[in-house]
PDB file of C-alpha atoms in Angstrom:
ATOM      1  CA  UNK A1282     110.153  90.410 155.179  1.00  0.00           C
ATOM      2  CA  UNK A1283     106.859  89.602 153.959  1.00  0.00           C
ATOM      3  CA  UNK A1284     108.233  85.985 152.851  1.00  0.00           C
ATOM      4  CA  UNK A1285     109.791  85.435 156.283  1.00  0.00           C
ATOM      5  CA  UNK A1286     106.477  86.144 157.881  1.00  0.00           C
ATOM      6  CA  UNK A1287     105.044  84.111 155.538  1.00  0.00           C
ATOM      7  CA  UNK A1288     107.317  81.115 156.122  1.00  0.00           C
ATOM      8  CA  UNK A1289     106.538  81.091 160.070  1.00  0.00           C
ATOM      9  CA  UNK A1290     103.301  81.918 159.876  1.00  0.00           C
ATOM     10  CA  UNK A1291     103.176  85.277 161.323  1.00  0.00           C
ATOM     11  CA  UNK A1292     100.437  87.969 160.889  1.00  0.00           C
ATOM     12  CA  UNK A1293     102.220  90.790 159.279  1.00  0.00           C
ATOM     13  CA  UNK A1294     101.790  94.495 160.762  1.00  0.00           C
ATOM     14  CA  UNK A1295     103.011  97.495 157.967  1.00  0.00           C
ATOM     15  CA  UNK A1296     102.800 101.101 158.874  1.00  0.00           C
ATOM     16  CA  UNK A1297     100.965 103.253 156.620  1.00  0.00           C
ATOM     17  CA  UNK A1298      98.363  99.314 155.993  1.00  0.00           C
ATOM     18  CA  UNK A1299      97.485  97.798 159.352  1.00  0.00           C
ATOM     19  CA  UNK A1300      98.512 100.646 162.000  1.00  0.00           C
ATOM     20  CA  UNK A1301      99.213 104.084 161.120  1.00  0.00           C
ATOM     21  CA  UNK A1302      99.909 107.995 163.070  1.00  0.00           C
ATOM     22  CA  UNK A1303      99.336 111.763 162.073  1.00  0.00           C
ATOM     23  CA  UNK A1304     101.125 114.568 163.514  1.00  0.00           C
ATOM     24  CA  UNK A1305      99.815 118.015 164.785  1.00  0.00           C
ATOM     25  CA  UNK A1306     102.850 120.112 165.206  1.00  0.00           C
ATOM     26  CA  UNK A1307     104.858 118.376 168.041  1.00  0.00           C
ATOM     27  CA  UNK A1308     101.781 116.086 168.860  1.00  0.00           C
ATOM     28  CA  UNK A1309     100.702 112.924 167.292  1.00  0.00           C
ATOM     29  CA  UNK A1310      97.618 110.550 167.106  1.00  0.00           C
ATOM     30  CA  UNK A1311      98.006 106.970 166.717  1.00  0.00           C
ATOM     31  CA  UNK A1312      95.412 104.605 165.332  1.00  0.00           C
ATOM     32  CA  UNK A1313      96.287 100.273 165.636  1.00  0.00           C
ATOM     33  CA  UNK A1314      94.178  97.654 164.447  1.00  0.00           C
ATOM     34  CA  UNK A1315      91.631  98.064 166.449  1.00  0.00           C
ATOM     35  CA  UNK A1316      92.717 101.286 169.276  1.00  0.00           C
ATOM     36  CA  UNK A1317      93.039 104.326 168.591  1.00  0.00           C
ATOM     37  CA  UNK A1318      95.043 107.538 170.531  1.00  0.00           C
ATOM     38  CA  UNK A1319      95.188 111.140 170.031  1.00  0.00           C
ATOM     39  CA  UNK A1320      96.660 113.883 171.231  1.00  0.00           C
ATOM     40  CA  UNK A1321     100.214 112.338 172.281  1.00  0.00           C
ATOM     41  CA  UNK A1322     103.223 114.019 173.470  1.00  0.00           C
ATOM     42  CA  UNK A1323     106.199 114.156 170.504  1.00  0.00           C
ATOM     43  CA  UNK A1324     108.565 111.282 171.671  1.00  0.00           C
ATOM     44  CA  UNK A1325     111.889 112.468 173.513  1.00  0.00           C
ATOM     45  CA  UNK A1326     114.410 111.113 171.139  1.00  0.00           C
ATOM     46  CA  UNK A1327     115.552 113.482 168.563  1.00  0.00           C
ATOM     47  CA  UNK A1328     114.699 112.940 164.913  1.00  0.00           C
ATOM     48  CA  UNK A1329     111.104 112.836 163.054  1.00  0.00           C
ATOM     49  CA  UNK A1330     111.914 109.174 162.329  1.00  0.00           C
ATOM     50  CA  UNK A1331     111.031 108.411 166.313  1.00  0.00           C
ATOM     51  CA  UNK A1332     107.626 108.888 165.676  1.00  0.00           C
ATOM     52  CA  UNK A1333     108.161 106.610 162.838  1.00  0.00           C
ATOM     53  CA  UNK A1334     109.672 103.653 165.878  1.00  0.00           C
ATOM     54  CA  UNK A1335     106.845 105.065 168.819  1.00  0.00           C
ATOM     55  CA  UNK A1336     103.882 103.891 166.345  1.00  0.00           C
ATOM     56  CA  UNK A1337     105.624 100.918 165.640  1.00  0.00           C
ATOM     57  CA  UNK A1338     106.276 100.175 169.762  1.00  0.00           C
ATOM     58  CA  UNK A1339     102.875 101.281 170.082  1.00  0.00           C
ATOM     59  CA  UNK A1340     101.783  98.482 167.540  1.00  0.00           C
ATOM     60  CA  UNK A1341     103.750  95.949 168.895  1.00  0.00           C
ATOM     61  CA  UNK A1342     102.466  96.645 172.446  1.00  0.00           C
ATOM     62  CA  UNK A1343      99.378  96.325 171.255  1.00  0.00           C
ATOM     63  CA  UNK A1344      99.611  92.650 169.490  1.00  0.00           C
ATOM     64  CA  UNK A1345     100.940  91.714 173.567  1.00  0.00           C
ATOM     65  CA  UNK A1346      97.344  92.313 174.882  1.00  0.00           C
ATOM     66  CA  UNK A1347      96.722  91.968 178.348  1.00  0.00           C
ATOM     67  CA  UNK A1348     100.315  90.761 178.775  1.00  0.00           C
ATOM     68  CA  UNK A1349     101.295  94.738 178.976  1.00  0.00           C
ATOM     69  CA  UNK A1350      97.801  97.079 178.973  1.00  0.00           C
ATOM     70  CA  UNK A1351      97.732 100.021 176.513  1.00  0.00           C
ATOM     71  CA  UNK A1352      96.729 102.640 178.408  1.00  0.00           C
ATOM     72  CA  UNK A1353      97.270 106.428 178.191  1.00  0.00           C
ATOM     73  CA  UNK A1354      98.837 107.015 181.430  1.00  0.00           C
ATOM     74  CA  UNK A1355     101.790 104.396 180.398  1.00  0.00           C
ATOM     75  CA  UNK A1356     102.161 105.184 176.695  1.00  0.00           C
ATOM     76  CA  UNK A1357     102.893 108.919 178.470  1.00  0.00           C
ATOM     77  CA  UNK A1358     104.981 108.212 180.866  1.00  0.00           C
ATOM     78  CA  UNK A1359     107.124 105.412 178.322  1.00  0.00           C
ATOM     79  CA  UNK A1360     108.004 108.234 176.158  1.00  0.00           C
ATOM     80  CA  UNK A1361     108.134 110.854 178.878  1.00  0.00           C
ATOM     81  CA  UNK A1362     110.963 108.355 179.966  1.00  0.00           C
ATOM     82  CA  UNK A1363     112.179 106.627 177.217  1.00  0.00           C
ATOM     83  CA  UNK A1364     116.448 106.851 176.854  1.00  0.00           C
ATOM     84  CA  UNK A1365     118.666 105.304 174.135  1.00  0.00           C
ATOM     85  CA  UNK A1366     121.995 105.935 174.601  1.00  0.00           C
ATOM     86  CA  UNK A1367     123.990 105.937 170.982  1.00  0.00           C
ATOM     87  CA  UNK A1368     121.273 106.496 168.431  1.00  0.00           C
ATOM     88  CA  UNK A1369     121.534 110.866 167.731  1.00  0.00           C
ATOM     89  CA  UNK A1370     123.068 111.389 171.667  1.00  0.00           C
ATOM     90  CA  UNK A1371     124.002 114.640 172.076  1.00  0.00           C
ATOM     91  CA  UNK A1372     126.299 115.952 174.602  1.00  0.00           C
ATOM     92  CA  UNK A1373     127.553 119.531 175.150  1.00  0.00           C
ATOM     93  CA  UNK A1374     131.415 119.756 176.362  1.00  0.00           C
ATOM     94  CA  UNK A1375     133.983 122.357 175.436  1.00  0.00           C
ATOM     95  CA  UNK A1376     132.071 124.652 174.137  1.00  0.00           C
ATOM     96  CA  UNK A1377     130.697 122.390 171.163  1.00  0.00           C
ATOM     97  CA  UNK A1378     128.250 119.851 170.504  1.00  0.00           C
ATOM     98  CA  UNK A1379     129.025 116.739 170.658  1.00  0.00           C
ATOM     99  CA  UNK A1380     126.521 113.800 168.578  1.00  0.00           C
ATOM    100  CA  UNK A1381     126.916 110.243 168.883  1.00  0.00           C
ATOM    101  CA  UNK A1382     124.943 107.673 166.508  1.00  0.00           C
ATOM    102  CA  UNK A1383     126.223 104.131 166.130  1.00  0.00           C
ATOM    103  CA  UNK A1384     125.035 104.368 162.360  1.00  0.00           C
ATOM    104  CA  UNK A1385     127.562 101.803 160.820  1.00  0.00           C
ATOM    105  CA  UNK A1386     125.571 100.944 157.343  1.00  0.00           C
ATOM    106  CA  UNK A1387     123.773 103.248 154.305  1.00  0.00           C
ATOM    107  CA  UNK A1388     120.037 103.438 156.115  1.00  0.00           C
ATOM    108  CA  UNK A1389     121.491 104.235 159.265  1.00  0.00           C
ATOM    109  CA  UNK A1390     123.736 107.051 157.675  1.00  0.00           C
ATOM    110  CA  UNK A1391     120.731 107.942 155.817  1.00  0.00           C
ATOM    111  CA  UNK A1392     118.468 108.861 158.511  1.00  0.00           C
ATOM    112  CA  UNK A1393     121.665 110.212 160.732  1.00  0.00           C
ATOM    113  CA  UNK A1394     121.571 112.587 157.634  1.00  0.00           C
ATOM    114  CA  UNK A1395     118.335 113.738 157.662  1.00  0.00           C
ATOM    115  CA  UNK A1396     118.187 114.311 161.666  1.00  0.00           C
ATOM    116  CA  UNK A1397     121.822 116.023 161.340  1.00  0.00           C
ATOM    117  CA  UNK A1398     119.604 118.499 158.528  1.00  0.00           C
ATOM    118  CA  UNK A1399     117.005 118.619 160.949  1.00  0.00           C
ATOM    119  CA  UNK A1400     119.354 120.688 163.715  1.00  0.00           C
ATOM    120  CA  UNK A1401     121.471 123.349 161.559  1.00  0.00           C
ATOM    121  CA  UNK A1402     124.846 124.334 162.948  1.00  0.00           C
ATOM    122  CA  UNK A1403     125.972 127.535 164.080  1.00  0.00           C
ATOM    123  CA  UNK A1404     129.729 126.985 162.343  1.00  0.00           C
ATOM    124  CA  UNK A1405     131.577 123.865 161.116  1.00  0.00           C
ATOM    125  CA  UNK A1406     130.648 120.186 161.351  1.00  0.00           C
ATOM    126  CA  UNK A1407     133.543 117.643 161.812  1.00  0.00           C
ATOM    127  CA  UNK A1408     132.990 114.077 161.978  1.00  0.00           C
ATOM    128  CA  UNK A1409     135.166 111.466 163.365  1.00  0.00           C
ATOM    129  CA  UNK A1410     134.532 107.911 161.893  1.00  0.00           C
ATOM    130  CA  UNK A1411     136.022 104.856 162.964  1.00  0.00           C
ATOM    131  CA  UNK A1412     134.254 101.392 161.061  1.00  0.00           C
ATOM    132  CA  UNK A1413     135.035  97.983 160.771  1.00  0.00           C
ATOM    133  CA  UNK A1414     135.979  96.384 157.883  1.00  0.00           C
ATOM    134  CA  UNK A1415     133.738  94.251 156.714  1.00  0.00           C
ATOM    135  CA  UNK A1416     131.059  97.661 156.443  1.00  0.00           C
ATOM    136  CA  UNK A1417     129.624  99.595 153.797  1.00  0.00           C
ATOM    137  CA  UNK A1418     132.037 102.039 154.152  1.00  0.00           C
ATOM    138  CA  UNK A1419     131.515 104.159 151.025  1.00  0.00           C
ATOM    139  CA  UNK A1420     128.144 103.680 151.332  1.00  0.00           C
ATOM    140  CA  UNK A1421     127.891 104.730 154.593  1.00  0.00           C
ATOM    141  CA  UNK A1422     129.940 107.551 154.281  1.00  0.00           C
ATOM    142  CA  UNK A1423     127.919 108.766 151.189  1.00  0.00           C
ATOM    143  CA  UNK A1424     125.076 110.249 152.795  1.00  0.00           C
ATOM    144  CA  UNK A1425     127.189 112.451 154.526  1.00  0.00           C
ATOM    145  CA  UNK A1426     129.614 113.787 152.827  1.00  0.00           C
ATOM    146  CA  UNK A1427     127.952 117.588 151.828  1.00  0.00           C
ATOM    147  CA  UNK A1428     127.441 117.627 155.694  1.00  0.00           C
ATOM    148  CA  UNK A1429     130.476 117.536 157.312  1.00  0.00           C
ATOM    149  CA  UNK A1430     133.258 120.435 156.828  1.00  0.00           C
ATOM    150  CA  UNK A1431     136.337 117.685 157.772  1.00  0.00           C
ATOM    151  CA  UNK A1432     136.659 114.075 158.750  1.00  0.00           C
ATOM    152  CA  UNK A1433     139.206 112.679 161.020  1.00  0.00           C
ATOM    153  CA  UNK A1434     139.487 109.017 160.651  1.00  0.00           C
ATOM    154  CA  UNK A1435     140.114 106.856 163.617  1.00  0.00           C
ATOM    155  CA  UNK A1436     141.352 103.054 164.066  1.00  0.00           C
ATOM    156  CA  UNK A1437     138.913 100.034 165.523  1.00  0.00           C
ATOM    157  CA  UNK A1438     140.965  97.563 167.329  1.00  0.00           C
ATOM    158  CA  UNK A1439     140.945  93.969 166.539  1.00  0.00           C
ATOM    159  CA  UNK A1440     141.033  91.682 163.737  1.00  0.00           C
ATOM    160  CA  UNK A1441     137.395  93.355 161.835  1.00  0.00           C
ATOM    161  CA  UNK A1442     139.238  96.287 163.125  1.00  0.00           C
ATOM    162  CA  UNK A1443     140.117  98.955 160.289  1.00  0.00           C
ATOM    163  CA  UNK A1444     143.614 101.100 160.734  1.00  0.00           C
ATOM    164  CA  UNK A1445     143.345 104.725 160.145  1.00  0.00           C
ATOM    165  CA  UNK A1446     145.064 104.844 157.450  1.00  0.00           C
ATOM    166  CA  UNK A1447     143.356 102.294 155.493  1.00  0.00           C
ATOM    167  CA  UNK A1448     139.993 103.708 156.622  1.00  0.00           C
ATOM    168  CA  UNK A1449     141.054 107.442 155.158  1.00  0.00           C
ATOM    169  CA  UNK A1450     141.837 106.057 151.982  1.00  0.00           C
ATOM    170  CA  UNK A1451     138.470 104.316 152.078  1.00  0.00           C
ATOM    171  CA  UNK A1452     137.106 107.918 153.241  1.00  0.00           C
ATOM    172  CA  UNK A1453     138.342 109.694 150.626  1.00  0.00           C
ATOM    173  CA  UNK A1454     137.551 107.368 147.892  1.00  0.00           C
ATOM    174  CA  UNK A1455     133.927 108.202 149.136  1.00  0.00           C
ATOM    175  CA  UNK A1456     134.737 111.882 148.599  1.00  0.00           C
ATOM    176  CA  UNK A1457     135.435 112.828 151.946  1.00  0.00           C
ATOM    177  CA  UNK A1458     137.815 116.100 153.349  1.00  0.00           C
ATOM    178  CA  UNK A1459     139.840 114.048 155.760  1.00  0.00           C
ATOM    179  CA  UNK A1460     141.653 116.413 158.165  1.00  0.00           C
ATOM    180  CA  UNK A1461     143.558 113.880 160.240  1.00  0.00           C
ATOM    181  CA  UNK A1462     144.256 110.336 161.164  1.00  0.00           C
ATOM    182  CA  UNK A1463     144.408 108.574 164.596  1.00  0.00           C
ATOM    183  CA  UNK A1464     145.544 105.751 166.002  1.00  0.00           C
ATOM    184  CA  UNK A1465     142.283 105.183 168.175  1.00  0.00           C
ATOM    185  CA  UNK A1466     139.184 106.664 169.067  1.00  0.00           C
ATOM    186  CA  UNK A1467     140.013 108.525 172.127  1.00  0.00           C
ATOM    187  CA  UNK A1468     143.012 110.034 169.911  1.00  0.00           C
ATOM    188  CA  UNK A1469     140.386 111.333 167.087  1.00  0.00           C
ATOM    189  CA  UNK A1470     138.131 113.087 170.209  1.00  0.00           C
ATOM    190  CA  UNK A1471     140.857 114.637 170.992  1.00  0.00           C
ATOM    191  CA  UNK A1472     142.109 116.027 167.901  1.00  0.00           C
ATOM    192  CA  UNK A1473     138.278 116.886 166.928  1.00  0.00           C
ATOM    193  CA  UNK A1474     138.042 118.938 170.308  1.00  0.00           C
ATOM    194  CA  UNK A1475     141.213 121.051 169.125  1.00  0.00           C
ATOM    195  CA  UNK A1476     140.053 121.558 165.626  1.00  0.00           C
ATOM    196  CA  UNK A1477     136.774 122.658 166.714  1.00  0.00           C
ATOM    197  CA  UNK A1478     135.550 126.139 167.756  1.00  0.00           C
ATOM    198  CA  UNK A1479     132.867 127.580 170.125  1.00  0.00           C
ATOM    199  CA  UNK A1480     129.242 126.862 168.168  1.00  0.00           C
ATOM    200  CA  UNK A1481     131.154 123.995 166.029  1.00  0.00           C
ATOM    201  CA  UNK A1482     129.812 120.142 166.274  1.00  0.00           C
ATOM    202  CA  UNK A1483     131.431 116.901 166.405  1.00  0.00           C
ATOM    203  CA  UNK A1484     129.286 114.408 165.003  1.00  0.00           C
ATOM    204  CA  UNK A1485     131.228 110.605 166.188  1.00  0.00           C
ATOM    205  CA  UNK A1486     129.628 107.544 164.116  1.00  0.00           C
ATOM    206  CA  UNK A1487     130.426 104.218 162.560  1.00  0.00           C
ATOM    207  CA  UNK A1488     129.636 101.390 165.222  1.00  0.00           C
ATOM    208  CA  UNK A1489     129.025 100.787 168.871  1.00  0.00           C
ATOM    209  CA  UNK A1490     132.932 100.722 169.531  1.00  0.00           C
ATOM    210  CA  UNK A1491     133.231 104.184 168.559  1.00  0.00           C
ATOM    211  CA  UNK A1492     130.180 105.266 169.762  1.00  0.00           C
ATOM    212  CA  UNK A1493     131.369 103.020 173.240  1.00  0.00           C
ATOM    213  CA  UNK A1494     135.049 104.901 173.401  1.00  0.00           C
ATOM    214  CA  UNK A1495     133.931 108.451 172.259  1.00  0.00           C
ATOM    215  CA  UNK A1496     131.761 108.096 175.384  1.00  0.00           C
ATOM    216  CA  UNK A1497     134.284 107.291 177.548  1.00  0.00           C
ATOM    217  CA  UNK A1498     136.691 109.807 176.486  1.00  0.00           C
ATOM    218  CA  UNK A1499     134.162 112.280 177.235  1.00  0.00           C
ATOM    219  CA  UNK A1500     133.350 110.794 180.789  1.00  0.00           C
ATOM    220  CA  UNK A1501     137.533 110.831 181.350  1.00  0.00           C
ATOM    221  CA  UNK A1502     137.741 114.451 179.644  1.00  0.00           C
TER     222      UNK A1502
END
């Protein structure tokens, strides 16, 4: 990164060097290169590593100058109203909680790991992963594994597509329990939904077409 921005000549901006935050419980304080706020409400996304991505918004707003003010009132009500759909979504149907995160490579499973630590279970975890094939899979699955009590592997259309089949074997190669196969996402849901319990979760990952069906199954459900 640093020789990229070197290349184009662009100022480089690090957390933790040129803009940085503290946290006071749920509150935070940012400080930029040359503003400073404190006292912030905790951004709405789920995860400690949003406050890690609000500093850096913050930062970036910031370089924009009078193109988009930095002002109190709008940093409150951007992260009063901020949404991403995909990244740690959770939704509760059938008695069990269901989390969606388009992680699909080692970092992203790493910090879905951490967040997933962050908010214990009551009883089991299952995950249903569907990937295509030219991912990390074992590396993605890695971070991961002690977390989840089965796996149900699910098939990605099209030609970087990965059958279920091949993706279990891939699975458990990584050291994964897997419980079941399935032809397609929707399928996996819905064998997920009868394996789990009341106070069970269903965490669905591996890219934005699983993320994308396992949506839309629930919206249909």
């Amino acid at each position: 990164i640093e020789q990229a921005a070197s290349d184009v000549g662009a100022q480089l901006l690090r957390l933790g060097r040129d803009f940085d935050y503290s946290r006071c419980g749920e509150r935070w304080s940012w400080k930029g290169p040359s503003r400073a706020f404190d006292d912030l409400p905790r951004p709405p996304l789920l995860g400690a590593v949003q406050y890690d991505n609000a500093a850096a918004v913050l930062c970036a707003l910031h370089c924009l100058g009078a193109g988009l003010p930095l002002d109190r009132e709008t940093i409150e009500r951007g992260l009063a109203n901020v949404r991403l759909p995909g990244r740690f979504q959770t939704i509760h149907a059938h008695g069990v909680d269901w989390i969606l995160d388009v992680a699909h490579n080692p970092a992203a499973a790493l910090t879905l790991a951490a967040q997933l630590r962050e908010r214990s279970a009551c009883g089991s975890t299952f995950a249903v992963c569907g990937m295509l094939a030219d991912k990390d899979v074992e590396g993605a699955v890695a971070p991961l594994i002690g977390l989840m009590d089965g796996w149900i592997a699910a098939g990605l259309p099209g030609e970087r597509g990965v059958c279920a089949q091949r993706l279990a074997e891939r699975l458990r190669s990584a050291g994964a329990r897997v419980d079941a196969t399935a032809v397609d996402v929707r399928s996996a849901c819905e064998t997920a939904r009868r394996l789990a319990q009341p106070g069970d979760r269903i965490v669905v990952f591996g890219s934005f077409l699983t993320v994308g069906a396992a949506l839309e199954a629930l919206d249909a459900a």
